[in-house]
PDB file of C-alpha atoms in Angstrom:
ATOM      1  CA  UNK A 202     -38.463 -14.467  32.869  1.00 86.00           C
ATOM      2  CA  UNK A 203     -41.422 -16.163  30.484  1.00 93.00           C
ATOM      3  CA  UNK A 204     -43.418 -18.261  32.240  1.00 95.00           C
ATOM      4  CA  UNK A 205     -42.223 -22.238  32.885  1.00 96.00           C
ATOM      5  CA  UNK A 206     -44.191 -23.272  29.925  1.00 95.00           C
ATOM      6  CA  UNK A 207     -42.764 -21.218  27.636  1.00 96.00           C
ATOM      7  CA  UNK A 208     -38.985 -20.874  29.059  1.00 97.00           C
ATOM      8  CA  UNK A 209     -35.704 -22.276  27.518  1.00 98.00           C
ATOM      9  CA  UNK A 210     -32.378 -22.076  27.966  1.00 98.00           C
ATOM     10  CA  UNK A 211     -31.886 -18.544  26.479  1.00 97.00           C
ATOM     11  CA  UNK A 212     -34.617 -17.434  29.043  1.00 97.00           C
ATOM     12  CA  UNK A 213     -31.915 -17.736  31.856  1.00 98.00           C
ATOM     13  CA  UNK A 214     -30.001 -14.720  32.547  1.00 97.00           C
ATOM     14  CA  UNK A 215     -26.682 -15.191  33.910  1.00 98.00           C
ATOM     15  CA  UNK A 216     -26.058 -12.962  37.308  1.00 98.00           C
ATOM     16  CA  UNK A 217     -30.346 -12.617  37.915  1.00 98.00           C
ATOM     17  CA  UNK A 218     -31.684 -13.737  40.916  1.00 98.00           C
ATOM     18  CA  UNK A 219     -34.725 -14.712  41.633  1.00 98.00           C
ATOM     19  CA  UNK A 220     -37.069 -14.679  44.826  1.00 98.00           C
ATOM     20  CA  UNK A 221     -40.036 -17.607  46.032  1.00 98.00           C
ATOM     21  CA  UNK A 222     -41.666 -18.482  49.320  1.00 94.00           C
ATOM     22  CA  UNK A 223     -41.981 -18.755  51.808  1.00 97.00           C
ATOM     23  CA  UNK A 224     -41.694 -22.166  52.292  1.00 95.00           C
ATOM     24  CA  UNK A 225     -42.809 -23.342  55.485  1.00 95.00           C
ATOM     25  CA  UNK A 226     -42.839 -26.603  57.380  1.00 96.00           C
ATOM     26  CA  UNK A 227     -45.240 -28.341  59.934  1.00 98.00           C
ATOM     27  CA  UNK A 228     -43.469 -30.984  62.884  1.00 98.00           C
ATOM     28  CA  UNK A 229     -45.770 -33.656  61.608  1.00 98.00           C
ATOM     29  CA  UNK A 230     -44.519 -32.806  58.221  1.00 98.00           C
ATOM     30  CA  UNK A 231     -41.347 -33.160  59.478  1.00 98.00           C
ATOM     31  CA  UNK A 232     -41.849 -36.789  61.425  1.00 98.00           C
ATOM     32  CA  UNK A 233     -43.365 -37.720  58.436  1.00 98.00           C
ATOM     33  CA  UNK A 234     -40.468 -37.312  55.762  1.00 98.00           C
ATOM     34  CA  UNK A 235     -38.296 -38.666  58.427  1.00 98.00           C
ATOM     35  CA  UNK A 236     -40.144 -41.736  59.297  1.00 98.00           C
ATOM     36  CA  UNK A 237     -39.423 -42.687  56.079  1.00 98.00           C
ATOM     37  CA  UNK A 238     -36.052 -41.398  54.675  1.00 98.00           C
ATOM     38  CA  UNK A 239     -33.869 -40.423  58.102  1.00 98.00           C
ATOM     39  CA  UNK A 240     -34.964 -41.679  61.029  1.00 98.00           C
ATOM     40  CA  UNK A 241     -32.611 -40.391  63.341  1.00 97.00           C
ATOM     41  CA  UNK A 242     -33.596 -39.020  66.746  1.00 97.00           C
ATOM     42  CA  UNK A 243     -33.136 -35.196  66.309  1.00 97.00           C
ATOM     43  CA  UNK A 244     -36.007 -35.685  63.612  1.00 98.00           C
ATOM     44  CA  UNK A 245     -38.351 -38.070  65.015  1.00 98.00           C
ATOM     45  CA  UNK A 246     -38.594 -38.482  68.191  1.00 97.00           C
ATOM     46  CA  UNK A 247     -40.230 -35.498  69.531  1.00 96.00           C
ATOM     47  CA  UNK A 248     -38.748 -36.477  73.101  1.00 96.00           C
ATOM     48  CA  UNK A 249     -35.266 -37.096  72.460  1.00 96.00           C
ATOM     49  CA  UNK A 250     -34.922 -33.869  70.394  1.00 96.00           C
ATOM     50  CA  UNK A 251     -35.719 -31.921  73.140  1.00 96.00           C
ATOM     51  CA  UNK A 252     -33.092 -32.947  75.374  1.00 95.00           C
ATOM     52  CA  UNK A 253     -30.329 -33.179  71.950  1.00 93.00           C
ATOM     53  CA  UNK A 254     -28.076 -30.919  70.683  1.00 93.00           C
ATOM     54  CA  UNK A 255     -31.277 -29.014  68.978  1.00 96.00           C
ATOM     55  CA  UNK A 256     -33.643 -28.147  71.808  1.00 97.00           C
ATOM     56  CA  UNK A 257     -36.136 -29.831  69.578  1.00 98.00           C
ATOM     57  CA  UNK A 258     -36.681 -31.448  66.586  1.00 98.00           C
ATOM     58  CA  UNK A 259     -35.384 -30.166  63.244  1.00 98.00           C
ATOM     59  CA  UNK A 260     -35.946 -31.395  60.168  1.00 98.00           C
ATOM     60  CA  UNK A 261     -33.808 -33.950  57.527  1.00 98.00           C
ATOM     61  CA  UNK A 262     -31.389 -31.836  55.582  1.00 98.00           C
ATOM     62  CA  UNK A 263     -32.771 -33.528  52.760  1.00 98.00           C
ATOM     63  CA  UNK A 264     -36.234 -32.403  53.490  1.00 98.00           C
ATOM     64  CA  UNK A 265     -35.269 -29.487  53.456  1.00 98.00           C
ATOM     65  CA  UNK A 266     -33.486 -29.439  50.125  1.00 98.00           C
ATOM     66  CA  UNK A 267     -36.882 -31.393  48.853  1.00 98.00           C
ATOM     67  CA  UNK A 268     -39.109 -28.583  50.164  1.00 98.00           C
ATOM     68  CA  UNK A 269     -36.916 -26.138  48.153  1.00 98.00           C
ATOM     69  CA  UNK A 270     -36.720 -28.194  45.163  1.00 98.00           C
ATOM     70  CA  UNK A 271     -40.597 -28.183  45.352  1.00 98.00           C
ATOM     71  CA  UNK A 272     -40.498 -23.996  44.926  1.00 98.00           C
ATOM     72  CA  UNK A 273     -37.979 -24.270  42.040  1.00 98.00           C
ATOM     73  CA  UNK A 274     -39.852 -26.947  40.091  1.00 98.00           C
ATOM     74  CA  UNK A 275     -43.161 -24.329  40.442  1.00 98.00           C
ATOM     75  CA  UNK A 276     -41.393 -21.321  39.261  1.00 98.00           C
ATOM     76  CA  UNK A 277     -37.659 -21.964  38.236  1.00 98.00           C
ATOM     77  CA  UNK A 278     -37.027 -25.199  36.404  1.00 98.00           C
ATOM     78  CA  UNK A 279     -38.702 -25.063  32.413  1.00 97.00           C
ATOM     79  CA  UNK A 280     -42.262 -27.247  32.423  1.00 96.00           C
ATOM     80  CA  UNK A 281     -41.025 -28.112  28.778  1.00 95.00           C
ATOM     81  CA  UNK A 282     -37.541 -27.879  28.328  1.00 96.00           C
ATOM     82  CA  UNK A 283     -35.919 -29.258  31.436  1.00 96.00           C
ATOM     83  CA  UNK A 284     -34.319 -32.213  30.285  1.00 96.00           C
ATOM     84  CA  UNK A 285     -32.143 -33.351  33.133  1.00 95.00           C
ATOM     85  CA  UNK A 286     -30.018 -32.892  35.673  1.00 96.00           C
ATOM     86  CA  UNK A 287     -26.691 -34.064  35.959  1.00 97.00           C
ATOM     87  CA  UNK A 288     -25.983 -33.137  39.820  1.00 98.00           C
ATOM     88  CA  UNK A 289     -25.464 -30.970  42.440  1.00 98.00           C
ATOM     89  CA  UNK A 290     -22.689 -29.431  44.757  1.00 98.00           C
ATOM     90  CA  UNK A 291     -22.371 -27.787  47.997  1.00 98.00           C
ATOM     91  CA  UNK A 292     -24.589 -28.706  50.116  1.00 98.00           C
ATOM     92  CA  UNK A 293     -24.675 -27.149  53.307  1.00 98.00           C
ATOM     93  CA  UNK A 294     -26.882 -27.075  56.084  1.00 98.00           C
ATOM     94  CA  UNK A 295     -25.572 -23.884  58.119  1.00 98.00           C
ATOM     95  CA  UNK A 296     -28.822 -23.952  60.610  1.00 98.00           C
ATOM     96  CA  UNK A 297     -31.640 -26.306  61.335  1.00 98.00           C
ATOM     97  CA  UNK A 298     -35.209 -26.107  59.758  1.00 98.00           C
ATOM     98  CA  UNK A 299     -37.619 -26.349  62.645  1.00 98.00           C
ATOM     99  CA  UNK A 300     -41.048 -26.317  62.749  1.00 98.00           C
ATOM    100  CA  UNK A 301     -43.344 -23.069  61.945  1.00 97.00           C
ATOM    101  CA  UNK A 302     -40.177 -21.590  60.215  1.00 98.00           C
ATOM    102  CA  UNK A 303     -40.553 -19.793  57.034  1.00 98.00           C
ATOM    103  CA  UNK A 304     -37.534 -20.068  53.777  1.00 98.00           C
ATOM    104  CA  UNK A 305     -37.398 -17.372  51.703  1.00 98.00           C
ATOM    105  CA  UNK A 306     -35.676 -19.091  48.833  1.00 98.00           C
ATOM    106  CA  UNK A 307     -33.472 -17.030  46.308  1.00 98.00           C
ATOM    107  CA  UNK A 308     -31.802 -18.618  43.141  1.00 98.00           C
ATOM    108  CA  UNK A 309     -28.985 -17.074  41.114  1.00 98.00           C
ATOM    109  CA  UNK A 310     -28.295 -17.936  37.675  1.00 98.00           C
ATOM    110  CA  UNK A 311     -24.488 -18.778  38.040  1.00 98.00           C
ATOM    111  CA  UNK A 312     -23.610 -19.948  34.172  1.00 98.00           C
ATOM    112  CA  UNK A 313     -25.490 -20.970  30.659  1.00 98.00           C
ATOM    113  CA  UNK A 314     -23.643 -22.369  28.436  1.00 97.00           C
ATOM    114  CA  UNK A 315     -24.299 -23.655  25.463  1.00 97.00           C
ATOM    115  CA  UNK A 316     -23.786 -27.847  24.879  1.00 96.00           C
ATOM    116  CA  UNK A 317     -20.574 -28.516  22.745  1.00 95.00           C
ATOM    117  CA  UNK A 318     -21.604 -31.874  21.998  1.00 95.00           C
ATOM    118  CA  UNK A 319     -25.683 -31.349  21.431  1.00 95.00           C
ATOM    119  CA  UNK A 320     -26.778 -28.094  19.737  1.00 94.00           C
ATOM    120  CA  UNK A 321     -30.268 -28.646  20.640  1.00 96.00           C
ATOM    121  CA  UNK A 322     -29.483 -28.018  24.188  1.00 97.00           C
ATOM    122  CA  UNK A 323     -27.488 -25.959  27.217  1.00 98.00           C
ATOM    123  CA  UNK A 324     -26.435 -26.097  30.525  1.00 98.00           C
ATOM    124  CA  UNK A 325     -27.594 -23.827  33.468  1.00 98.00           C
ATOM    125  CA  UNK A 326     -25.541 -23.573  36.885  1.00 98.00           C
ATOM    126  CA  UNK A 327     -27.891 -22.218  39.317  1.00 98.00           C
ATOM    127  CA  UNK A 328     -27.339 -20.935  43.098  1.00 98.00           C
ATOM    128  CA  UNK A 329     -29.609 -21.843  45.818  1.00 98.00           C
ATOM    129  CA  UNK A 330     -30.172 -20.426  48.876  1.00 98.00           C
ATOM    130  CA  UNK A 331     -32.551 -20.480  51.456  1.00 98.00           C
ATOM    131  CA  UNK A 332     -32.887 -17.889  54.799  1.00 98.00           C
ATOM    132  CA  UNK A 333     -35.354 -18.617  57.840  1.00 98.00           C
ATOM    133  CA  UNK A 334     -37.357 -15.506  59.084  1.00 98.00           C
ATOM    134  CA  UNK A 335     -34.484 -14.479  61.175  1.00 98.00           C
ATOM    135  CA  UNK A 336     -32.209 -14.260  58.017  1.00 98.00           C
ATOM    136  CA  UNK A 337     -29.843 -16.922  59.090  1.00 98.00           C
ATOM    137  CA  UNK A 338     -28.980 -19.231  56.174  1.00 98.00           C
ATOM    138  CA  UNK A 339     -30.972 -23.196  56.389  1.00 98.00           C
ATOM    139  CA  UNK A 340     -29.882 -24.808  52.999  1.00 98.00           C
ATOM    140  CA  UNK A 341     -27.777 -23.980  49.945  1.00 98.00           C
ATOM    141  CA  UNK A 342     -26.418 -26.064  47.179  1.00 98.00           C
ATOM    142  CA  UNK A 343     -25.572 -25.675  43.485  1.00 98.00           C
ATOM    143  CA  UNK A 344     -27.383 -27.777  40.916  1.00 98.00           C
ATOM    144  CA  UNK A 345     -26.876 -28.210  36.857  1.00 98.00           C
ATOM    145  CA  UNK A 346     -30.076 -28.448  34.631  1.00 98.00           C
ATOM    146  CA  UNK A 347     -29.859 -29.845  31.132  1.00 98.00           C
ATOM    147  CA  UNK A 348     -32.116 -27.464  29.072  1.00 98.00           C
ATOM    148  CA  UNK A 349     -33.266 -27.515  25.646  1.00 97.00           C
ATOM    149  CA  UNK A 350     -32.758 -24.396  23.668  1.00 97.00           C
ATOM    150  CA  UNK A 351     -35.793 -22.380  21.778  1.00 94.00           C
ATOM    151  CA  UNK A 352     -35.958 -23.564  17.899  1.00 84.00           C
ATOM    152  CA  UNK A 353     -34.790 -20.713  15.433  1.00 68.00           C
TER     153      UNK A 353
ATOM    154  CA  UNK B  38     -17.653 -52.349  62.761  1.00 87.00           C
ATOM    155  CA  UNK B  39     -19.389 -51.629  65.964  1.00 93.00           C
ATOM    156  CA  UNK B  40     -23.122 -52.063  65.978  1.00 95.00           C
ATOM    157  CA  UNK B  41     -24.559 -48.263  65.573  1.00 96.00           C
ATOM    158  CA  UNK B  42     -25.906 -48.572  68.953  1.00 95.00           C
ATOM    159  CA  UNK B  43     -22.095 -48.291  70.438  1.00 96.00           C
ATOM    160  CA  UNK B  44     -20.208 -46.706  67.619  1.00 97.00           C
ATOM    161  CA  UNK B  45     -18.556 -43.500  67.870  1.00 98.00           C
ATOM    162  CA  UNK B  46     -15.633 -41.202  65.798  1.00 98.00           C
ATOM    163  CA  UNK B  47     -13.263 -43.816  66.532  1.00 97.00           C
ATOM    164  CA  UNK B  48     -15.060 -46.790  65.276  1.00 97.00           C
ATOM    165  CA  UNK B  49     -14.965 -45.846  61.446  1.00 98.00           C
ATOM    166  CA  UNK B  50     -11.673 -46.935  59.258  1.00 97.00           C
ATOM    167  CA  UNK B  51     -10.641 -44.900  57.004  1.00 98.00           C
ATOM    168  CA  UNK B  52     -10.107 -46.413  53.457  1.00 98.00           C
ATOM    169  CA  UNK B  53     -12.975 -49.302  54.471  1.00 98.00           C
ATOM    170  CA  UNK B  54     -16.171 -49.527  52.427  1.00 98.00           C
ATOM    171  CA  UNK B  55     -19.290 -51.346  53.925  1.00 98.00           C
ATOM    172  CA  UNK B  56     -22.287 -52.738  51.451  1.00 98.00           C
ATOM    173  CA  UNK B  57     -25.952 -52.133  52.241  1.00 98.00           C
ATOM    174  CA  UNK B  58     -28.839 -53.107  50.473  1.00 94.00           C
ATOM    175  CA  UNK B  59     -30.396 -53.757  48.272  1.00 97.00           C
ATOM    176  CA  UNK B  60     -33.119 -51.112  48.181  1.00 95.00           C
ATOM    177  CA  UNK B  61     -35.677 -50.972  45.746  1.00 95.00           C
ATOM    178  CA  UNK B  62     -38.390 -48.697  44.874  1.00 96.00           C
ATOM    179  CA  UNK B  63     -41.982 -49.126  43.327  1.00 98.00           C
ATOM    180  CA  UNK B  64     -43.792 -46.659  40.735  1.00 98.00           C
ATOM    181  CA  UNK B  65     -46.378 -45.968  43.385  1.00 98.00           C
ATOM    182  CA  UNK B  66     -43.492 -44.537  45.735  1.00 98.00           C
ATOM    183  CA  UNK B  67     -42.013 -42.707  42.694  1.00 98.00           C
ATOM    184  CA  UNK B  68     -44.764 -40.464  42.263  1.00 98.00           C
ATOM    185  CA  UNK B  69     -45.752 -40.475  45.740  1.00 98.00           C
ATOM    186  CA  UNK B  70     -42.740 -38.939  46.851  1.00 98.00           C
ATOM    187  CA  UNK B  71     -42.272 -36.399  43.394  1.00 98.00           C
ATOM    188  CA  UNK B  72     -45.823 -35.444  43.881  1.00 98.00           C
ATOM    189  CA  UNK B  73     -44.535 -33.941  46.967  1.00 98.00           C
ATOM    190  CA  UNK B  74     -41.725 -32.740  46.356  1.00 98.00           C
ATOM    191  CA  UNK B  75     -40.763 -32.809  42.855  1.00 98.00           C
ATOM    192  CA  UNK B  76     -43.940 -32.402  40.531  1.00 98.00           C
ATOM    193  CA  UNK B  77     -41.688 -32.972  36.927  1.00 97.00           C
ATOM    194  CA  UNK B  78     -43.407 -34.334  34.315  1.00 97.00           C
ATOM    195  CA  UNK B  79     -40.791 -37.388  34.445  1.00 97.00           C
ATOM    196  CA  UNK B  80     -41.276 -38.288  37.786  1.00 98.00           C
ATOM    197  CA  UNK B  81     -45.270 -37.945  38.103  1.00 98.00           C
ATOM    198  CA  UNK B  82     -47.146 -38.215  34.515  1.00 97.00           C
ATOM    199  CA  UNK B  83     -46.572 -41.809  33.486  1.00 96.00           C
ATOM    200  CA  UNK B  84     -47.695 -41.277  29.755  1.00 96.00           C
ATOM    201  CA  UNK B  85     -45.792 -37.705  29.355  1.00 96.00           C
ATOM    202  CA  UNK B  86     -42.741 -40.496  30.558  1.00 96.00           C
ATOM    203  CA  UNK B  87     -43.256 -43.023  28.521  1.00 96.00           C
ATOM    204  CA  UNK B  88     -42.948 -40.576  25.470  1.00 95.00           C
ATOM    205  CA  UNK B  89     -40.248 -38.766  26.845  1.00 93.00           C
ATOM    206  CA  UNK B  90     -35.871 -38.865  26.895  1.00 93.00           C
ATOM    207  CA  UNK B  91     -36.127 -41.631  29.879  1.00 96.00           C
ATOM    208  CA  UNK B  92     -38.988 -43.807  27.844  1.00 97.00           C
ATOM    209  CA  UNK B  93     -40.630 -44.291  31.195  1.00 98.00           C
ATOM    210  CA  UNK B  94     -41.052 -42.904  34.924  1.00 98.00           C
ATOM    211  CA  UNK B  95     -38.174 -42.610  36.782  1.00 98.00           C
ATOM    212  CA  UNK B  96     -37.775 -41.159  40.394  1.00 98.00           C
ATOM    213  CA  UNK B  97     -36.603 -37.684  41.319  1.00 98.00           C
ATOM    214  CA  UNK B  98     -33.154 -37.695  42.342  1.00 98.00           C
ATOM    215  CA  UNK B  99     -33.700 -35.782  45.874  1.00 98.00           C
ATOM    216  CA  UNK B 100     -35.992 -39.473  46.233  1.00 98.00           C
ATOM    217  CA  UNK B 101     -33.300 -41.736  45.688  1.00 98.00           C
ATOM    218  CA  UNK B 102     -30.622 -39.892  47.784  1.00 98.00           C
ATOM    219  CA  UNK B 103     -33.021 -40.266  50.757  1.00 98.00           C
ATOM    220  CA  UNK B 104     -33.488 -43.930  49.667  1.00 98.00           C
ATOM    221  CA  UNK B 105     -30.222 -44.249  50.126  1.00 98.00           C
ATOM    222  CA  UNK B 106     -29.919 -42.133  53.371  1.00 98.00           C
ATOM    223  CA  UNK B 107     -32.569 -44.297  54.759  1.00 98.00           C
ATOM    224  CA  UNK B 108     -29.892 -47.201  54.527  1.00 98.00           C
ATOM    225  CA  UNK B 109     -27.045 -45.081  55.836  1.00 98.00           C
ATOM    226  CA  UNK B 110     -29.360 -44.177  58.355  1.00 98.00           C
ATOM    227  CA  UNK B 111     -30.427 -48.010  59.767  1.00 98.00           C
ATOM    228  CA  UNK B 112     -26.627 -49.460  59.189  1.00 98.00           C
ATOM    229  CA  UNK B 113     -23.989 -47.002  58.714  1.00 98.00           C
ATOM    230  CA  UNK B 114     -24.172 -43.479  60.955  1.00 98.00           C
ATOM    231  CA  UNK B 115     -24.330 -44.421  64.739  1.00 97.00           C
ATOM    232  CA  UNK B 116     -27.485 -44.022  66.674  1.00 96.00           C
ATOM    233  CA  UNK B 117     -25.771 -42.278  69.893  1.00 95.00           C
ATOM    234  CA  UNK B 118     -22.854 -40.243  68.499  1.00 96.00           C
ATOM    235  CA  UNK B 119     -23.745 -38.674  65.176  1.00 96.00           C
ATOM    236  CA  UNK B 120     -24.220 -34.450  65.817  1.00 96.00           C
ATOM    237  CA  UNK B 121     -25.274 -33.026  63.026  1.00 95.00           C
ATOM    238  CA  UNK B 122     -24.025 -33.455  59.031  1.00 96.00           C
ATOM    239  CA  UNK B 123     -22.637 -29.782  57.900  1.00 97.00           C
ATOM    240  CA  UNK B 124     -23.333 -30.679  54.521  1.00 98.00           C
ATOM    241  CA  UNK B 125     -23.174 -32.637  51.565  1.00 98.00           C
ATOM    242  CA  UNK B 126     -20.824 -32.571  48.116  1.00 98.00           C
ATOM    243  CA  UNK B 127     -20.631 -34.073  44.483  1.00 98.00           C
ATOM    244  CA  UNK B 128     -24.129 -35.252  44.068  1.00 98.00           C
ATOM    245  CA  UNK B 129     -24.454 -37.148  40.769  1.00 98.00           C
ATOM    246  CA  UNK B 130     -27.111 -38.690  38.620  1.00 98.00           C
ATOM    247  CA  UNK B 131     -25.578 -40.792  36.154  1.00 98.00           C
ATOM    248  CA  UNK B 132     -28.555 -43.018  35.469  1.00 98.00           C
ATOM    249  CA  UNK B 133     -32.164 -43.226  36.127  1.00 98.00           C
ATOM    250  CA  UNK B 134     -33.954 -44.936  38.959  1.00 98.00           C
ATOM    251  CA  UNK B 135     -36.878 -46.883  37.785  1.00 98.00           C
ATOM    252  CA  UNK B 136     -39.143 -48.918  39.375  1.00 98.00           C
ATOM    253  CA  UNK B 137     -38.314 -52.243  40.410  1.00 97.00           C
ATOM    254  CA  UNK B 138     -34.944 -51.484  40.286  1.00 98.00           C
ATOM    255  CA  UNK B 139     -32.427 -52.952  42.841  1.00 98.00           C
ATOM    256  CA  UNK B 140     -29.930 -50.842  44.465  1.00 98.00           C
ATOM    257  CA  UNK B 141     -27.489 -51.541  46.274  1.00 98.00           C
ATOM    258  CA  UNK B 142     -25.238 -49.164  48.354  1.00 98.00           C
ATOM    259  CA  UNK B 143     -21.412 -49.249  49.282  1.00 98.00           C
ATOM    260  CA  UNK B 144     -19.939 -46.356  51.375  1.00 98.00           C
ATOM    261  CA  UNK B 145     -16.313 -45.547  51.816  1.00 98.00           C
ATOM    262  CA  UNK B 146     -15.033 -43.823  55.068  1.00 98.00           C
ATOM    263  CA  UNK B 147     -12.548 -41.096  52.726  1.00 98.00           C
ATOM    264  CA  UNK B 148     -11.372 -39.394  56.304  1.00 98.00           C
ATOM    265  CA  UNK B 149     -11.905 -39.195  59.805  1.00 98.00           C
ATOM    266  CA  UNK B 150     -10.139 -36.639  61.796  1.00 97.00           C
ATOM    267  CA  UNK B 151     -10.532 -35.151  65.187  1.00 97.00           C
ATOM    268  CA  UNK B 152     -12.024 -31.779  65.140  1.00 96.00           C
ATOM    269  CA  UNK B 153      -9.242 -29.001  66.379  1.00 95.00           C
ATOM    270  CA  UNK B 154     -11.699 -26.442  68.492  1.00 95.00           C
ATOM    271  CA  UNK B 155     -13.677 -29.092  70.236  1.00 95.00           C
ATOM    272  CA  UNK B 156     -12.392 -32.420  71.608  1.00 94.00           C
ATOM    273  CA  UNK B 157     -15.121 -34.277  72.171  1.00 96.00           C
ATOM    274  CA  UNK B 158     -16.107 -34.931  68.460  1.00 97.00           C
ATOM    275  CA  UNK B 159     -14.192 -36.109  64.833  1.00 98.00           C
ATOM    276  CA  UNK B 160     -15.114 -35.369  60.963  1.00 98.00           C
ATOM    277  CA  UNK B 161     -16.233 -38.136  59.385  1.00 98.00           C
ATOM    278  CA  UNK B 162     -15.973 -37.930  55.283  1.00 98.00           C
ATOM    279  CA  UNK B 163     -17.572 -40.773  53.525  1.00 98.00           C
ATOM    280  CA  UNK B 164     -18.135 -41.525  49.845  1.00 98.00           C
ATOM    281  CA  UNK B 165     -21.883 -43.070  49.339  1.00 98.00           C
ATOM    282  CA  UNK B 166     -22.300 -44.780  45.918  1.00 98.00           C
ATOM    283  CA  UNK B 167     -25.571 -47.175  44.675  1.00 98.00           C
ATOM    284  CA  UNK B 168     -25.145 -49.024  41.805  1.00 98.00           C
ATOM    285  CA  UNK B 169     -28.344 -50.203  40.002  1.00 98.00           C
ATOM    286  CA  UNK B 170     -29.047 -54.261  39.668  1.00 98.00           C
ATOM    287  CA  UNK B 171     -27.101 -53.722  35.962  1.00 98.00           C
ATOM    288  CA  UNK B 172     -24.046 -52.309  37.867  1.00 98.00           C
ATOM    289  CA  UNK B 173     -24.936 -48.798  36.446  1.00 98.00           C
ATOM    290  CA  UNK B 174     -24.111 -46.066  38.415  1.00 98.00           C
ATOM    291  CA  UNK B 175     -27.236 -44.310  40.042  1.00 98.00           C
ATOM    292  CA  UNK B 176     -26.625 -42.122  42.573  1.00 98.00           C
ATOM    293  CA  UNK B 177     -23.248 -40.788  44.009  1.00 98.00           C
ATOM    294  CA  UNK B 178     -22.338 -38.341  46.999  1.00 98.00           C
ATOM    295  CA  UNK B 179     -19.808 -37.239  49.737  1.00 98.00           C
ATOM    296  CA  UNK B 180     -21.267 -36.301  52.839  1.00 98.00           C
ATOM    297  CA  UNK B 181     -19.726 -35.018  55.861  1.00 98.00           C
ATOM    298  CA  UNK B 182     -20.823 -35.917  59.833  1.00 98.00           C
ATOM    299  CA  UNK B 183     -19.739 -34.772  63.096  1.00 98.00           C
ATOM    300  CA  UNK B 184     -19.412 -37.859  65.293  1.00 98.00           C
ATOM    301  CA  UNK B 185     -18.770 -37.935  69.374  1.00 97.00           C
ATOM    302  CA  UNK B 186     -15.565 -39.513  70.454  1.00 97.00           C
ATOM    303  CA  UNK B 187     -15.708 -42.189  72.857  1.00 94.00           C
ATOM    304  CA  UNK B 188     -15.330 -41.469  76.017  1.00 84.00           C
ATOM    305  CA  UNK B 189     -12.495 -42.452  77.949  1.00 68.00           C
TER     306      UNK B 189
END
């Protein structure tokens, strides 16, 4: 693909995946994001997780989809022509995130199509999902980008 | 319903919503947390913003669904039953977050239903919307929690 600064909506290839990471994740990292956004035991309370469900702490699924996000934003998403995004869908969080565990994250571009109602712009359907070292799936979800298509 | 300290599966009424809030968010957090996670243009560089579709800085949409989990978090899942969430569904941005905005929350229960391979936990469905202090839509999502029955 070019490079973020210099990608646009044509520069997404329906059916290509792409590869980044590892990703990986420190427990004060973890306690930290949860501290502030989901402060439930199982990712706080280093104690508590030990004797839970989880043999430990794990991290907020929605750390983990940040930490992701972070990888796609430095290599997927256009630096210039990433307008929006509309949503995302299916979410799932198959397996905890714990600490020391790498994500290799792989995105597939799922549709482009271009806007009916603004020619200056399309919209990508992407697939994301992210293994731990052991292969075993940690995060996936689909998410729609509003991207501005290269000037002719 | 039951304070979160002593509410299980059975505690949460289907067809019920509950209002939290409101939350609000400063500029500093904005690009604190997008910084982090998120590193768009939009949600970091306040002049790039202020010249840009959203005339300003707004906050990365992975931020305000935690915002909002933060709130579900403190008022709405229960402290002692809640397993594990398997995932997530319909995620929608319909509007900006900006700072100083006010949100506030209202979650639906959609369904709760006993889970059919193990008996000592229930599905809980619930619908999470935050409306902005205009009444704008901001944020929207379904998420789905395993919950502990009560014991009898």
């Amino acid at each position: 693909m070019q490079p973020i600064n210099e990608r646009y909506f044509e520069d997404y290839p329906v059916g290509e995946s792409f590869e980044y990471g590892p990703i990986s994740v420190t427990e004060e990292d973890i306690v930290r994001f949860a501290a502030e956004y989901d402060p439930q035991a199982k990712h706080v309370d280093r104690e508590k997780a030990r004797s839970g469900v989880f043999k430990g702490l794990i991290a907020s699924g929605w750390h983990s989809v940040s930490l992701v996000m972070r990888v796609l934003v430095d290599n997927y998403f256009s630096a210039v022509a990433d307008i929006a995004s509309p949503g995302a869908d299916e979410i799932r969080w198959p397996n905890p995130l714990r600490p020391g565990d790498r994500l290799h994250v792989r995105v597939t571009v799922l549709e482009a199509r271009p806007s009916r109602s603004k020619l200056d712009r399309g919209i990508i359907s992407s697939l994301v999902r992210a293994l731990n070292q052991n292969g075993e799936p940690v995060v996936s979800f689909k998410v729609v980008s509003l991207v501005l298509r290269r000037q002719r």
